[in-house]
PDB file of N, CA, C and O in Angstrom:
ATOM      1  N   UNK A  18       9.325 -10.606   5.893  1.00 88.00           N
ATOM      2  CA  UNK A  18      10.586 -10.228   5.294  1.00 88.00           C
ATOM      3  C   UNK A  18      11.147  -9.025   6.048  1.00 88.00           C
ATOM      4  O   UNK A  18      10.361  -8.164   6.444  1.00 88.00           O
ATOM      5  N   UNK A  19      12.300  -8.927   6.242  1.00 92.00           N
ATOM      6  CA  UNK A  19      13.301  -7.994   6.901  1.00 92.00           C
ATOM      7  C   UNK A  19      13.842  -7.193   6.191  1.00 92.00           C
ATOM      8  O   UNK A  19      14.401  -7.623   5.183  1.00 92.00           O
ATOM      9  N   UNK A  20      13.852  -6.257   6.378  1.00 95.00           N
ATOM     10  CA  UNK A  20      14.972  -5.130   5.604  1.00 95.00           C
ATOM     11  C   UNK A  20      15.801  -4.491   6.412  1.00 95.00           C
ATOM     12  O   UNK A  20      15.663  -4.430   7.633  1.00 95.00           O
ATOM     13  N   UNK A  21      16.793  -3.935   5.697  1.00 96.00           N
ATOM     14  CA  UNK A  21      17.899  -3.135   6.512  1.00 96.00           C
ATOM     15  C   UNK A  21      18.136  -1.425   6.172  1.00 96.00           C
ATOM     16  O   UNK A  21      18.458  -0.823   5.147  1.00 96.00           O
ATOM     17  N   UNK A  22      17.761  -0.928   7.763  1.00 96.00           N
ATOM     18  CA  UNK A  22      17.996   0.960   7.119  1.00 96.00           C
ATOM     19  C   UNK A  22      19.242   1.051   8.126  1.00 96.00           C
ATOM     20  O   UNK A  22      19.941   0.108   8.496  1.00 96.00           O
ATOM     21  N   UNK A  23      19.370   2.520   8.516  1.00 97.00           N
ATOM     22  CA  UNK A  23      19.799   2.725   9.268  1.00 97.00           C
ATOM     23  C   UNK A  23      19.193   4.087  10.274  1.00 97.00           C
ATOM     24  O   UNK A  23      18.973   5.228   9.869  1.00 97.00           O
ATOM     25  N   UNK A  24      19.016   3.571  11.658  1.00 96.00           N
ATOM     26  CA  UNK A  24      18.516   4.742  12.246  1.00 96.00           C
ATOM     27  C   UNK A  24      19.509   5.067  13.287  1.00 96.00           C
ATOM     28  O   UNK A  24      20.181   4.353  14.032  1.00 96.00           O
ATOM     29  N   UNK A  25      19.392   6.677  13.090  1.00 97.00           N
ATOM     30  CA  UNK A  25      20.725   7.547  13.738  1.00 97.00           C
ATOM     31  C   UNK A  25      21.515   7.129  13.605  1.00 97.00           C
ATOM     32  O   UNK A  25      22.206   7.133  14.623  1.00 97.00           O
ATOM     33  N   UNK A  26      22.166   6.415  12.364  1.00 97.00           N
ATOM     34  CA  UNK A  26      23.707   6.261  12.395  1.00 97.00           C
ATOM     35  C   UNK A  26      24.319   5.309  12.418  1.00 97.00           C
ATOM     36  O   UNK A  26      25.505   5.169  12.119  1.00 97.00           O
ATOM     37  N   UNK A  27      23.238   4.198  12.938  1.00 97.00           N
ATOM     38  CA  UNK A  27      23.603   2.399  13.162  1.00 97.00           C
ATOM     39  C   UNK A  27      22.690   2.210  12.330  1.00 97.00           C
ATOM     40  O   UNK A  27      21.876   3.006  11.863  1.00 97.00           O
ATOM     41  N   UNK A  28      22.951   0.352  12.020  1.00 97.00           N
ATOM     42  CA  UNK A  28      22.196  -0.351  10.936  1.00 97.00           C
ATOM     43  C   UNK A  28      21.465  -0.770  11.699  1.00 97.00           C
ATOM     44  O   UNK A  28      21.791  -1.222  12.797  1.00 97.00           O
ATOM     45  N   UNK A  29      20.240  -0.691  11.218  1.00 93.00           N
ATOM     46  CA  UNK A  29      19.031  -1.774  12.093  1.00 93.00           C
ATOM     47  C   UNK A  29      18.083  -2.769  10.890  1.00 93.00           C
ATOM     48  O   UNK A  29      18.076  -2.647   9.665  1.00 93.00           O
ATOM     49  N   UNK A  30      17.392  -3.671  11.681  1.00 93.00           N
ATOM     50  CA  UNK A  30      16.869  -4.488  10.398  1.00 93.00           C
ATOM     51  C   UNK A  30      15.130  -4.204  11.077  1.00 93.00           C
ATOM     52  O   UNK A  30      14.913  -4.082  12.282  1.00 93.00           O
ATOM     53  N   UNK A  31      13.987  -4.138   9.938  1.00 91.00           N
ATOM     54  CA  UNK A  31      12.978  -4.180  10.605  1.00 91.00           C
ATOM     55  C   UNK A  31      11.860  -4.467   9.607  1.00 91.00           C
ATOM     56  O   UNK A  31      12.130  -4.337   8.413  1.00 91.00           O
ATOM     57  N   UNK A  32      10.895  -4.762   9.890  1.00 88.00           N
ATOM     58  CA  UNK A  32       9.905  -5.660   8.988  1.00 88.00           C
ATOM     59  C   UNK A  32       9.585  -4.722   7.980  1.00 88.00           C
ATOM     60  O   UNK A  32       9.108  -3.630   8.292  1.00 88.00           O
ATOM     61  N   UNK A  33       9.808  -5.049   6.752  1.00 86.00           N
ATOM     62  CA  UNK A  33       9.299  -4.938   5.761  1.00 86.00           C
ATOM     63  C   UNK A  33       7.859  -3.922   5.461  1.00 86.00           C
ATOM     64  O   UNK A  33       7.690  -3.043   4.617  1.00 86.00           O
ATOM     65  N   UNK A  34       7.026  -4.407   6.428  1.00 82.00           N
ATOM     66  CA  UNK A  34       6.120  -3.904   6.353  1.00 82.00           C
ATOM     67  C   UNK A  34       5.935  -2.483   7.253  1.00 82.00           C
ATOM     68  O   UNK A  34       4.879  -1.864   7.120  1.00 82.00           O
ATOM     69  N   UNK A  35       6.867  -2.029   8.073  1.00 89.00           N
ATOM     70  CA  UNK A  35       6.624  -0.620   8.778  1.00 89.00           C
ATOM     71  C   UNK A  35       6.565   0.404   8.043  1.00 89.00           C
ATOM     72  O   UNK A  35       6.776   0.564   6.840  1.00 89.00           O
ATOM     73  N   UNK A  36       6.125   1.390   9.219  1.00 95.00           N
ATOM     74  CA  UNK A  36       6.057   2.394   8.573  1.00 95.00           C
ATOM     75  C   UNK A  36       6.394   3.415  10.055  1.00 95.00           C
ATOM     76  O   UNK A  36       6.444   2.938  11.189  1.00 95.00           O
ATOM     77  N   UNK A  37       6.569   4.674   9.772  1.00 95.00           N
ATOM     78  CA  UNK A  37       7.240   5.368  10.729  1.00 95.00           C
ATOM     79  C   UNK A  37       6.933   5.127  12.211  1.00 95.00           C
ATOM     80  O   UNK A  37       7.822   4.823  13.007  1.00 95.00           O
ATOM     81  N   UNK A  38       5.868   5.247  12.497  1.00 94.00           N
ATOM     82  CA  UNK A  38       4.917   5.235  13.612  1.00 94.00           C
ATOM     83  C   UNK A  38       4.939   3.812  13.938  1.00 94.00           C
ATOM     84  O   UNK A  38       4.234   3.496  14.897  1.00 94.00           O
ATOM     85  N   UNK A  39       5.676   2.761  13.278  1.00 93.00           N
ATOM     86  CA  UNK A  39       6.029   1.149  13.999  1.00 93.00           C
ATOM     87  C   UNK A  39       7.341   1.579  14.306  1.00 93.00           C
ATOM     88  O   UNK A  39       7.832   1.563  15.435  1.00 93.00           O
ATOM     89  N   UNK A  40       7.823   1.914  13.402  1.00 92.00           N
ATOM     90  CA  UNK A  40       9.601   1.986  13.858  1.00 92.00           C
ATOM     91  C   UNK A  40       9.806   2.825  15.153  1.00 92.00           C
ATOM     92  O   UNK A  40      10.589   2.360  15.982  1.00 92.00           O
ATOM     93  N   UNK A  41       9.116   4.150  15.454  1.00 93.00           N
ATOM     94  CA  UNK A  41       9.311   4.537  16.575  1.00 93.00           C
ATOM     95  C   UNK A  41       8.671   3.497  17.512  1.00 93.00           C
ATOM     96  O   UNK A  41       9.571   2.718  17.828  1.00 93.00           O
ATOM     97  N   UNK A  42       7.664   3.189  18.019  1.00 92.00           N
ATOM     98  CA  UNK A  42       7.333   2.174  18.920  1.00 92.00           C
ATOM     99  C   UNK A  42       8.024   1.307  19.063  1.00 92.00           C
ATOM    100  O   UNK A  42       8.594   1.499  20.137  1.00 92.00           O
ATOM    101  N   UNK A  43       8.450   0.157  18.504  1.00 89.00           N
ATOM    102  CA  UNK A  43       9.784  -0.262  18.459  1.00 89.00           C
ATOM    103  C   UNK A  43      11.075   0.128  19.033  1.00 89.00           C
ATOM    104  O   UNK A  43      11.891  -0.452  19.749  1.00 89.00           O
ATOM    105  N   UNK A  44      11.008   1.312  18.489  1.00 87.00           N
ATOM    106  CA  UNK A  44      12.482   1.712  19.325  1.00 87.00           C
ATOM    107  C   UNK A  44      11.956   2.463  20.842  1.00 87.00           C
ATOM    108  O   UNK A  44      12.533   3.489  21.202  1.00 87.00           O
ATOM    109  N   UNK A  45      10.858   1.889  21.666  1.00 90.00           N
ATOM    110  CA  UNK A  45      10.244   2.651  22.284  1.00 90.00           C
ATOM    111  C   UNK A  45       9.852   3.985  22.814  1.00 90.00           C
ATOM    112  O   UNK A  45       9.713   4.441  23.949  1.00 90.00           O
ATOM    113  N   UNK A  46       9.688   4.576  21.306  1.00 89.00           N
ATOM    114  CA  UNK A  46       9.426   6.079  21.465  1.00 89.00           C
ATOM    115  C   UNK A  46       7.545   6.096  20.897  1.00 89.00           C
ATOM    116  O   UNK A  46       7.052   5.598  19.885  1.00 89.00           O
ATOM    117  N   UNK A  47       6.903   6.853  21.993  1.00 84.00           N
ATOM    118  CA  UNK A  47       5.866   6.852  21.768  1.00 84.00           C
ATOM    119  C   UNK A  47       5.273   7.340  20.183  1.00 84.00           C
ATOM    120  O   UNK A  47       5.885   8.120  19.452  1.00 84.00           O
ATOM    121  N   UNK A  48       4.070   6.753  19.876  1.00 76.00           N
ATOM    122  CA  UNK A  48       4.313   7.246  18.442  1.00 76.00           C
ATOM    123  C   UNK A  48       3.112   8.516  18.546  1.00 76.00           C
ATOM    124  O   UNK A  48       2.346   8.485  17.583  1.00 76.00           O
ATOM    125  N   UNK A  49       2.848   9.532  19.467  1.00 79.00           N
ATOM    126  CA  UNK A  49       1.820  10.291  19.401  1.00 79.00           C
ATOM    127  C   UNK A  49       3.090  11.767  19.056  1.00 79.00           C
ATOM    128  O   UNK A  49       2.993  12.929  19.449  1.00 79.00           O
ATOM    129  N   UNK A  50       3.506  11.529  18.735  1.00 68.00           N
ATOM    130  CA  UNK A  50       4.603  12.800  18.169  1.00 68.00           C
ATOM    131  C   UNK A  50       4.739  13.738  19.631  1.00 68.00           C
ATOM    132  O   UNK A  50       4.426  14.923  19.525  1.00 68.00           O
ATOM    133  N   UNK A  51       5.043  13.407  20.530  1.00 81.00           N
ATOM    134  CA  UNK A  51       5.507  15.167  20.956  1.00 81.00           C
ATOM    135  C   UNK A  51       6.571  15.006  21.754  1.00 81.00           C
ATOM    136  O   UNK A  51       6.755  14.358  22.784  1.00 81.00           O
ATOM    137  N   UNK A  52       7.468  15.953  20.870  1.00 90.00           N
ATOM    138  CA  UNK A  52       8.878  16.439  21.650  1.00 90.00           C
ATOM    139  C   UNK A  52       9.588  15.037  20.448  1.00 90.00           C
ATOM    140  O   UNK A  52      10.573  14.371  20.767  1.00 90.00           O
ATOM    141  N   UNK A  53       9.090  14.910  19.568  1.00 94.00           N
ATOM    142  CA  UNK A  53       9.809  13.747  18.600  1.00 94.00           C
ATOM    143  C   UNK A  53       9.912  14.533  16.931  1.00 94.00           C
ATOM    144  O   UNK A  53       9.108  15.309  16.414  1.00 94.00           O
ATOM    145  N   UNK A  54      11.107  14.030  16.424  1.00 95.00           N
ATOM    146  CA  UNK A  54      11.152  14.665  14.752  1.00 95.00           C
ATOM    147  C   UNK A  54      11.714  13.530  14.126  1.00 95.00           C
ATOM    148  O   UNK A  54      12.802  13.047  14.439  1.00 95.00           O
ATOM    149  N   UNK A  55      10.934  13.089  13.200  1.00 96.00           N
ATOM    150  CA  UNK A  55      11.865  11.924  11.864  1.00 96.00           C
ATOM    151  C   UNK A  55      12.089  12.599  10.786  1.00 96.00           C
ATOM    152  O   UNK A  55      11.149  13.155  10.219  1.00 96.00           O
ATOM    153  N   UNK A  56      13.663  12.693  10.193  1.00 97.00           N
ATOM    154  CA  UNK A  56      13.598  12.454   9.282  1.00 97.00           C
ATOM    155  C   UNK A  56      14.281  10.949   8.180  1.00 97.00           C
ATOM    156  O   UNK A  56      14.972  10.115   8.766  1.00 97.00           O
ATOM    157  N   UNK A  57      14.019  10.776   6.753  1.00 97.00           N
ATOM    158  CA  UNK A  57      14.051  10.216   6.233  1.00 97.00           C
ATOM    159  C   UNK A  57      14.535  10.726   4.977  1.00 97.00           C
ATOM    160  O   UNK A  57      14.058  11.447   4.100  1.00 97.00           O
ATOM    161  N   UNK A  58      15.901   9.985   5.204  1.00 98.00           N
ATOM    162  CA  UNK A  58      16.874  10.171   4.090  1.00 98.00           C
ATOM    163  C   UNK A  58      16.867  12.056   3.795  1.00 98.00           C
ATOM    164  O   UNK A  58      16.903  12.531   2.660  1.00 98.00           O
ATOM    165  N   UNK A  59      16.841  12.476   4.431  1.00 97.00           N
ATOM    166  CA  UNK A  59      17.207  13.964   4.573  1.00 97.00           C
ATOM    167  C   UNK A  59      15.927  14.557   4.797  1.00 97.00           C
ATOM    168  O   UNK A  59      16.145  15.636   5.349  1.00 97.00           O
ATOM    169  N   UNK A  60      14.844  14.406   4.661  1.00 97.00           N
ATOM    170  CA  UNK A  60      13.328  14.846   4.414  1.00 97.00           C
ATOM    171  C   UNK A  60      12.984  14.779   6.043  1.00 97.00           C
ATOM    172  O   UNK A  60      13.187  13.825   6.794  1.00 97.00           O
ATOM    173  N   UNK A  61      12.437  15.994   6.349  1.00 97.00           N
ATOM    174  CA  UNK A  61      11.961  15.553   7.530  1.00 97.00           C
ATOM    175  C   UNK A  61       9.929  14.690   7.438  1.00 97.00           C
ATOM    176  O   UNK A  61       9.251  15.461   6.760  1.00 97.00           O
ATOM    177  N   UNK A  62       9.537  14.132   7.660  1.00 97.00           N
ATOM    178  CA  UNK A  62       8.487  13.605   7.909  1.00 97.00           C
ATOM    179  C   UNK A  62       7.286  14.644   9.200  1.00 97.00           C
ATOM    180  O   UNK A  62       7.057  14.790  10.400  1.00 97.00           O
ATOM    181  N   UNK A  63       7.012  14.945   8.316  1.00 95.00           N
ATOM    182  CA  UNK A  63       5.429  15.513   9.310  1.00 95.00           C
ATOM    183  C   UNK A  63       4.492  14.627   9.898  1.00 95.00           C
ATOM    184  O   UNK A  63       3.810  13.814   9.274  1.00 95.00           O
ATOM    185  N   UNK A  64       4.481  14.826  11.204  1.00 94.00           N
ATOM    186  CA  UNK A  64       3.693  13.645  12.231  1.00 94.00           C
ATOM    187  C   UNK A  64       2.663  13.331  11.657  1.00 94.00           C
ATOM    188  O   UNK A  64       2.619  12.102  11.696  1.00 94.00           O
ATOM    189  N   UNK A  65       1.303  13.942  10.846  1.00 94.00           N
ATOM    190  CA  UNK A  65       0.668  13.803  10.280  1.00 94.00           C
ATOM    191  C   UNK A  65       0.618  12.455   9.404  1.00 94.00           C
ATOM    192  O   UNK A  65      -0.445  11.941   9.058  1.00 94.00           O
ATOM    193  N   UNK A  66       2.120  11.844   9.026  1.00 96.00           N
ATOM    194  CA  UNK A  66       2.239  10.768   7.856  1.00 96.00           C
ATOM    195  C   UNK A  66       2.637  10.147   8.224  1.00 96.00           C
ATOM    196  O   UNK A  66       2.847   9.199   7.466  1.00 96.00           O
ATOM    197  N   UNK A  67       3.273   9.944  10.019  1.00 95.00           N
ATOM    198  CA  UNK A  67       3.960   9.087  10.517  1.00 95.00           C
ATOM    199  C   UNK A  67       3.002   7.676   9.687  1.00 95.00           C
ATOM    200  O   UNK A  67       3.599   6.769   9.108  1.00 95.00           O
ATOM    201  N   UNK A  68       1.604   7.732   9.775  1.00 94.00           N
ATOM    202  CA  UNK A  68       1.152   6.667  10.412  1.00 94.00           C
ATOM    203  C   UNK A  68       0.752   5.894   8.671  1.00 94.00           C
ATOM    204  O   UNK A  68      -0.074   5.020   8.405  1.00 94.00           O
ATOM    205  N   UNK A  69       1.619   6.570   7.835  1.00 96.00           N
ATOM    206  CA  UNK A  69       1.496   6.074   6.346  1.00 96.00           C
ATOM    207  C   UNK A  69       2.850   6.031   5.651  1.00 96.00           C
ATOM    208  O   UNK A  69       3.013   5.622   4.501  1.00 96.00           O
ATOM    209  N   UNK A  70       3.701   6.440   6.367  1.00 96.00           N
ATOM    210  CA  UNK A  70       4.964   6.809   4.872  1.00 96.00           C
ATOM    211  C   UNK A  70       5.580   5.248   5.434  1.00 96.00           C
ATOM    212  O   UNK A  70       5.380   5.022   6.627  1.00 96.00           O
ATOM    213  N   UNK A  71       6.148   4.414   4.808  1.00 95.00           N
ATOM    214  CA  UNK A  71       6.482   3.396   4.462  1.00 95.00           C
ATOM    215  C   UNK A  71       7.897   2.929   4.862  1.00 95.00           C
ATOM    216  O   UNK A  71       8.244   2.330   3.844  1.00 95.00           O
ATOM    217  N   UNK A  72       8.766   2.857   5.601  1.00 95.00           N
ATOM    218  CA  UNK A  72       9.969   2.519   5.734  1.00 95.00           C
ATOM    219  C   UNK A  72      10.359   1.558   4.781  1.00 95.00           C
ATOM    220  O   UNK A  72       9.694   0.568   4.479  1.00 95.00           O
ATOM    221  N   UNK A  73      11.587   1.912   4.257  1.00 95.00           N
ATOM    222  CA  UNK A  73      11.936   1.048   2.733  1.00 95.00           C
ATOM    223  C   UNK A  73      13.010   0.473   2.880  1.00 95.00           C
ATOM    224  O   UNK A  73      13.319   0.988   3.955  1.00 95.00           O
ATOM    225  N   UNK A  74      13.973  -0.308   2.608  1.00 96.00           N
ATOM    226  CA  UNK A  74      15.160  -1.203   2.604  1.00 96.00           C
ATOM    227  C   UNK A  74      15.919  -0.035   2.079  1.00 96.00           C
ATOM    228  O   UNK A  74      15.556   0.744   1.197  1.00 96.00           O
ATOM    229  N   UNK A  75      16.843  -0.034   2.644  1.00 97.00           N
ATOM    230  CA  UNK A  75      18.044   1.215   2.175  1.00 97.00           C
ATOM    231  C   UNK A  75      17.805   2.519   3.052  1.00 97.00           C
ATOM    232  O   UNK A  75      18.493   3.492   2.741  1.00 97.00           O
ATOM    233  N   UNK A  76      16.944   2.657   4.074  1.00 97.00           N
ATOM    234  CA  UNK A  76      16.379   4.356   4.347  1.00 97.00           C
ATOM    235  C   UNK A  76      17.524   4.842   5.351  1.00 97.00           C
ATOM    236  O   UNK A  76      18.219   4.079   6.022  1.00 97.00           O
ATOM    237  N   UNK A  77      17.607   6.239   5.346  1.00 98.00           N
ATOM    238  CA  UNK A  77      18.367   6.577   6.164  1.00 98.00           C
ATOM    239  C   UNK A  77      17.765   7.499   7.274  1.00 98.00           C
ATOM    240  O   UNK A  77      17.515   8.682   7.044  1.00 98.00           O
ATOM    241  N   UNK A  78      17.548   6.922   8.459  1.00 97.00           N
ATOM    242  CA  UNK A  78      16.142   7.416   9.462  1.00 97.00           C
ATOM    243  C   UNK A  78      16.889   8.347  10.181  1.00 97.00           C
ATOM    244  O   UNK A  78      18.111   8.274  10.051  1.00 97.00           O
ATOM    245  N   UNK A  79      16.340   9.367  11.048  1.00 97.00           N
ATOM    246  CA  UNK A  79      16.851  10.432  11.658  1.00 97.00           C
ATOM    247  C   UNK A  79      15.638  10.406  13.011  1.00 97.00           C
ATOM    248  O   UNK A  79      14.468  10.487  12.637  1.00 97.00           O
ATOM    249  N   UNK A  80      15.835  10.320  14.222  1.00 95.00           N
ATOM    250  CA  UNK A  80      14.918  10.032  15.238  1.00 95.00           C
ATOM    251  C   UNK A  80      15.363  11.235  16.265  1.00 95.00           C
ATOM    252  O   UNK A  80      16.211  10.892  17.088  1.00 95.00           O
ATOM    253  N   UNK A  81      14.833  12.829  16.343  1.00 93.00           N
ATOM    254  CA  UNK A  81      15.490  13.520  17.249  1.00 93.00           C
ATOM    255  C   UNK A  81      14.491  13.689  18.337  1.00 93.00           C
ATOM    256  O   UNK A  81      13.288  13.783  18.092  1.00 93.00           O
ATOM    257  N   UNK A  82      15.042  13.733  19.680  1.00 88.00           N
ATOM    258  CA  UNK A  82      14.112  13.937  21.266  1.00 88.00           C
ATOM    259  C   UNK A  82      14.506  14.683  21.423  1.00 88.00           C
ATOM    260  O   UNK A  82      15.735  14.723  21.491  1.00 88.00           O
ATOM    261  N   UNK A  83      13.704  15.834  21.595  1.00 85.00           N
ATOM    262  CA  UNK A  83      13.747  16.820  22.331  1.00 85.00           C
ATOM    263  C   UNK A  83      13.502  16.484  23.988  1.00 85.00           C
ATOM    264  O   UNK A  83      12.372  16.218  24.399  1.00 85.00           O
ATOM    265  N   UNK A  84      14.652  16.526  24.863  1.00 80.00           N
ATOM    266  CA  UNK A  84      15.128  16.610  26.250  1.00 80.00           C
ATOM    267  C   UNK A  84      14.820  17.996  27.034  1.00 80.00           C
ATOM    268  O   UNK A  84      14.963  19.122  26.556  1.00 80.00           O
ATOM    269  N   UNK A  85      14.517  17.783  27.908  1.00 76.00           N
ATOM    270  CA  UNK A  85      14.166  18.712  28.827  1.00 76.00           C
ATOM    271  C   UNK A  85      15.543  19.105  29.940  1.00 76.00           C
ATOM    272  O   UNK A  85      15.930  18.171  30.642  1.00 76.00           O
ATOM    273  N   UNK A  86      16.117  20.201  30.056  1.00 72.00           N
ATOM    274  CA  UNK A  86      17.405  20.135  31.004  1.00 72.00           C
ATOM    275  C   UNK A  86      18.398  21.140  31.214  1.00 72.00           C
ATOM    276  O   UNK A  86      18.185  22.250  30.726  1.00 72.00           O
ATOM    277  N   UNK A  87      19.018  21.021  31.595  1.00 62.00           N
ATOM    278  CA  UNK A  87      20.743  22.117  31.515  1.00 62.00           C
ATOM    279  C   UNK A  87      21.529  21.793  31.499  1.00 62.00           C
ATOM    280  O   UNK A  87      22.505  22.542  31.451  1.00 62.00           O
TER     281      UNK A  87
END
């Protein structure tokens, strides 16, 4: 089953069954946290829970990279 959130701002659809640490891989961002911040629906998520908090139908995901540059 599919559900629909939205990450950064666009709608995306993604299995039912993820959880933070799928959704980043997916969007091919490594899921070992560094130089990465989620939050969820305003909450930021501590890397620590990536690999348990639950992505839900309705969420509103926040995916920030920290870039290296000038």
């Amino acid at each position: 089953m599919r559900i629909a959130i939205v990450v950064n701002g666009k709608s995306a659809e993604v299995e039912d069954s993820n959880v933070v640490a799928d959704l980043l891989r997916g969007f091919g961002i490594s899921a070992d946290g560094d130089g990465v911040a989620v939050a969820v629906n305003g909450y930021v998520v501590p890397k620590h829970e990536w690999a348990s908090r639950r992505v839900r139908d309705g969420d509103a995901i926040e995916i920030i990279r920290a870039v290296q540059g000038g």
